Coordinates of C-alpha atoms in Angstrom, one line a residue:
M164 CA -83.7 15.4 151.3
A165 CA -84.1 17.0 154.7
R166 CA -86.5 19.9 154.8
T167 CA -85.4 23.1 156.5
K168 CA -87.4 25.3 158.8
L169 CA -88.2 27.6 155.9
D170 CA -90.5 24.9 154.7
T171 CA -92.6 24.7 157.8
E172 CA -95.7 26.2 156.3
A173 CA -95.5 24.0 153.2
T174 CA -95.2 20.8 155.2
G175 CA -98.1 21.7 157.6
W176 CA -96.0 22.5 160.7
S177 CA -98.0 25.7 161.1
S178 CA -101.1 23.6 161.8
I179 CA -99.5 22.2 164.9
G180 CA -100.9 25.2 166.8
D181 CA -104.5 24.9 165.5
H182 CA -105.6 23.2 168.7
S183 CA -104.9 24.6 172.1
A184 CA -102.9 22.5 174.5
R185 CA -104.9 20.5 177.0
S186 CA -102.2 21.0 179.6
S187 CA -100.8 24.1 181.2
A188 CA -97.3 23.2 182.4
G189 CA -94.8 20.5 183.3
V190 CA -94.6 17.0 182.0
S191 CA -98.3 16.9 180.8
A192 CA -97.8 20.0 178.6
A193 CA -94.7 18.5 177.1
E194 CA -96.5 15.2 176.5
D195 CA -99.3 17.1 174.7
I196 CA -96.8 18.8 172.4
A197 CA -95.0 15.6 171.7
R198 CA -98.3 13.9 170.8
R199 CA -99.1 16.8 168.4
I200 CA -95.7 16.6 166.8
Q201 CA -96.2 12.8 166.4
D202 CA -99.7 13.2 165.0
L203 CA -98.5 15.8 162.5
I204 CA -95.6 13.5 161.3
V205 CA -98.3 10.9 160.5
A206 CA -100.8 13.4 159.0
E207 CA -98.3 15.0 156.7
G208 CA -96.7 11.7 155.7
L209 CA -93.2 13.0 156.7
E210 CA -90.4 10.6 155.9
E211 CA -87.2 9.6 157.7
G212 CA -84.7 12.4 157.4
D213 CA -87.2 15.2 157.2
R214 CA -86.2 18.0 159.5
V215 CA -88.2 19.0 162.5
P216 CA -88.5 22.8 163.0
S217 CA -86.3 24.3 165.7
E218 CA -87.4 24.3 169.3
R219 CA -87.7 28.1 169.0
D220 CA -89.9 27.9 166.0
I221 CA -92.2 25.3 167.6
A222 CA -92.4 27.4 170.7
Q223 CA -93.5 30.4 168.7
L224 CA -96.1 28.3 166.8
L225 CA -97.6 27.1 170.0
S226 CA -97.1 30.2 172.1
T227 CA -95.4 28.2 174.7
S228 CA -91.9 28.1 176.4
R229 CA -88.9 26.7 174.7
P230 CA -88.0 24.5 177.8
T231 CA -91.4 22.8 177.4
V232 CA -90.7 22.2 173.7
S233 CA -87.2 20.9 174.6
Q234 CA -88.9 18.4 176.9
A235 CA -91.3 17.3 174.2
I236 CA -88.4 16.7 171.8
R237 CA -86.6 14.7 174.5
I238 CA -89.8 12.5 174.8
L239 CA -89.8 11.9 171.1
V240 CA -86.0 11.1 171.1
T241 CA -86.5 8.4 173.7
R242 CA -89.4 7.0 171.7
G243 CA -87.2 6.7 168.7
L244 CA -89.6 8.9 166.6
V245 CA -87.2 11.8 166.3
E246 CA -83.4 11.8 166.4
S247 CA -81.0 14.6 167.4
R248 CA -78.0 15.2 165.2
R249 CA -75.1 16.9 166.7
G250 CA -74.9 20.5 165.6
S251 CA -77.7 20.1 163.1
G252 CA -81.1 19.8 164.9
S253 CA -83.9 17.2 165.1
Y254 CA -85.1 14.9 162.3
V255 CA -87.9 12.4 161.8
T256 CA -86.7 8.8 162.1
N257 CA -89.7 6.6 161.8
R258 CA -93.4 6.9 161.0
P259 CA -95.0 6.4 164.4
L260 CA -96.8 3.1 164.8
A261 CA -97.1 3.5 168.5
S262 CA -100.0 1.3 169.7
F263 CA -97.8 -1.6 170.9
E264 CA -95.3 0.7 172.5
N265 CA -98.0 2.6 174.3
S266 CA -99.4 -0.7 175.6
V267 CA -96.0 -1.7 177.0
S268 CA -95.5 1.8 178.5
L269 CA -98.9 1.7 180.1
M270 CA -98.0 -1.7 181.7
L271 CA -94.8 -0.3 183.0
D272 CA -96.5 2.8 184.4
L273 CA -99.1 0.7 186.2
N274 CA -96.4 -1.6 187.6
S275 CA -92.9 0.0 187.7
D276 CA -91.6 -3.1 189.5
S277 CA -92.0 -5.0 186.2
V278 CA -89.1 -2.9 184.6
G279 CA -86.8 -5.8 185.2
Q280 CA -89.0 -8.2 183.3
L281 CA -89.3 -5.7 180.4
H282 CA -85.5 -5.4 180.4
E283 CA -85.3 -9.2 180.2
L284 CA -87.7 -9.2 177.2
R285 CA -85.4 -6.6 175.5
L286 CA -82.5 -8.9 176.1
W287 CA -84.3 -11.9 174.6
L288 CA -85.3 -9.9 171.5
E289 CA -81.9 -8.4 170.9
M290 CA -80.1 -11.7 171.4
T291 CA -82.5 -13.4 169.0
G292 CA -82.1 -10.5 166.5
V293 CA -78.3 -10.5 166.6
L294 CA -77.9 -14.3 166.5
T295 CA -80.3 -14.4 163.5
A296 CA -78.4 -11.6 161.9
I297 CA -75.2 -13.6 162.1
E298 CA -76.9 -16.1 159.7
R299 CA -78.7 -13.7 157.5
A300 CA -77.0 -10.3 157.4
S301 CA -75.8 -9.1 154.1
D302 CA -72.6 -7.1 153.4
E303 CA -74.9 -4.1 153.1
D304 CA -76.4 -4.7 156.5
L305 CA -72.9 -4.9 158.0
A306 CA -71.9 -1.6 156.3
V307 CA -75.0 0.1 157.8
G308 CA -74.0 -1.3 161.2
E309 CA -70.5 0.2 160.7
E310 CA -72.0 3.5 159.9
A311 CA -74.2 3.4 163.0
L312 CA -71.2 2.6 165.2
T313 CA -69.2 5.4 163.6
R314 CA -72.0 7.8 164.3
L315 CA -72.4 6.5 167.9
V316 CA -68.7 7.2 168.6
G317 CA -68.9 10.7 167.1
D318 CA -71.9 11.6 169.3
A319 CA -70.3 10.5 172.5
G320 CA -70.6 13.3 175.1
D321 CA -73.7 14.9 173.5
T322 CA -76.7 13.4 175.4
A323 CA -79.5 13.9 172.9
A324 CA -77.3 12.9 169.9
W325 CA -75.9 9.9 171.8
M326 CA -79.4 8.6 172.7
S327 CA -80.5 8.9 169.1
S328 CA -77.4 7.1 167.8
D329 CA -77.6 4.4 170.5
T330 CA -81.2 3.6 169.5
R331 CA -80.2 3.6 165.8
F332 CA -77.2 1.3 166.5
H333 CA -79.2 -1.4 168.3
A334 CA -82.1 -1.2 165.9
T335 CA -79.8 -1.5 162.9
L336 CA -78.3 -4.8 164.3
V337 CA -81.7 -6.3 165.0
R338 CA -83.0 -5.2 161.6
A339 CA -80.1 -7.2 160.1
S340 CA -82.0 -10.3 161.1
N341 CA -84.2 -9.4 158.1
N342 CA -87.3 -10.1 160.2
P343 CA -89.3 -6.8 160.2
Y344 CA -91.7 -8.1 162.9
L345 CA -88.9 -8.9 165.3
A346 CA -87.3 -5.5 164.6
S347 CA -90.6 -3.7 165.1
I348 CA -91.4 -5.4 168.4
Y349 CA -87.8 -4.9 169.6
E350 CA -87.8 -1.2 168.8
S351 CA -91.1 -0.7 170.7
V352 CA -89.8 -2.5 173.8
H353 CA -86.5 -0.6 173.6
A354 CA -88.3 2.7 173.3
A355 CA -90.5 2.0 176.3
L356 CA -87.5 1.0 178.4
I357 CA -85.4 4.0 177.3
N358 CA -88.3 6.3 178.2
Y359 CA -88.2 4.8 181.8
E360 CA -84.4 4.8 182.1
Y361 CA -84.0 8.4 181.0
R362 CA -87.1 9.9 182.6
A363 CA -85.1 12.4 184.6
W364 CA -83.4 13.6 181.5
I365 CA -86.8 13.9 179.8
E366 CA -88.3 15.9 182.6
N367 CA -85.5 18.3 183.5
G368 CA -82.6 17.7 181.2
S369 CA -80.3 16.3 183.9
V370 CA -77.7 14.0 182.4
P371 CA -77.2 10.6 184.0
E372 CA -73.8 9.8 185.4
W373 CA -73.1 7.1 182.8
L374 CA -73.7 9.5 179.9
E375 CA -71.3 12.2 181.3
P376 CA -68.4 12.9 178.8
Q377 CA -65.8 11.2 181.0
N378 CA -67.7 7.9 180.6
A379 CA -68.0 8.1 176.8
D380 CA -65.2 5.6 176.1
A381 CA -66.6 3.0 178.4
L382 CA -70.0 3.3 176.7
V383 CA -68.4 2.9 173.2
R384 CA -66.5 -0.2 174.4
L385 CA -69.9 -1.8 175.4
H386 CA -71.1 -1.5 171.8
E387 CA -68.1 -2.3 169.6
P388 CA -68.0 -6.0 170.5
I389 CA -71.6 -6.6 169.4
L390 CA -70.9 -5.4 165.9
N391 CA -67.5 -7.1 165.8
A392 CA -69.1 -10.4 166.7
L393 CA -71.8 -9.9 164.0
K394 CA -69.1 -9.1 161.4
A395 CA -67.1 -12.2 162.4
R396 CA -70.3 -14.4 162.4
D397 CA -69.3 -15.5 165.9
A398 CA -72.4 -16.5 167.8
E399 CA -70.7 -17.1 171.2
A400 CA -68.9 -13.7 171.1
A401 CA -72.3 -12.2 170.2
R402 CA -73.9 -13.8 173.2
Q403 CA -71.2 -12.5 175.5
A404 CA -71.3 -9.0 174.0
V405 CA -75.1 -8.6 174.1
Q406 CA -75.1 -10.0 177.7
A407 CA -72.4 -7.5 178.8
H408 CA -74.4 -4.6 177.4
H409 CA -77.6 -6.0 179.1
E410 CA -75.8 -6.1 182.5
A411 CA -74.5 -2.5 182.1
M412 CA -78.0 -1.3 181.2
A413 CA -79.5 -3.1 184.2
D414 CA -77.2 -1.1 186.4
H415 CA -78.3 2.1 184.7
I416 CA -82.0 1.2 185.2
A417 CA -81.3 0.4 188.8
Q418 CA -79.8 3.8 189.3
S419 CA -82.8 5.4 187.5
S420 CA -85.2 3.4 189.8
L421 CA -83.5 4.7 192.9
A422 CA -83.7 8.3 191.6
R423 CA -87.4 7.8 190.9
G424 CA -88.0 6.1 194.3
D425 CA -88.9 2.8 192.6
V426 CA -86.7 0.8 194.9
S427 CA -88.5 -2.5 195.3
R428 CA -87.1 -4.8 192.7

């Protein structure tokens, strides 16, 4: 059951302010807050579905600004550690096992020109996961996929909620391969890539053009064929659907690279 903000003291959230932030402003301060939220999730043994206190409450606990906390939450959303639910708040999604993801992110930070290669790896992992799921997915796996798509459609137009639902959707289909190692590696690579693709949104809340409300239907149409192919156990349709999504994502990454000044591809 999701915990409410009234349970913050009982679940240890008040201890998040025990150590002063190492950073004073901007991205580094938000990264520090994100790290402390992540550490607390691990230390308190919080489970998927546990509610994160409101941005206002965290800001009060840390004596910091709400915009900085908002940025920290956006960081955790792109990492797949917290999800935003439309009209409800933020919730824990996974217990953080971040060492592999951190290594991938560090490689990308050191060589931003390698983002295309990381995106290629994501394609290979998702393609393998979906094609394997065609052979192994149970009816329950398919039902969970349907639920993930329904939520994705419902969250269209809400950037934070959409990003959480998008991550959940793709992870759900790869998990249907019933290979937890493949799923874990995929989710780490996906999170590192999303963190790059949506850096402007993380830093200042600016919504990318492709996530603006008028483009919501087009985004949904990119995702439906993947699930439909999985349900039909149609490997060729799955290849085409995953590839189409990959190509659209490549265009989004290219736009993000131009905005960041990483233009040498």
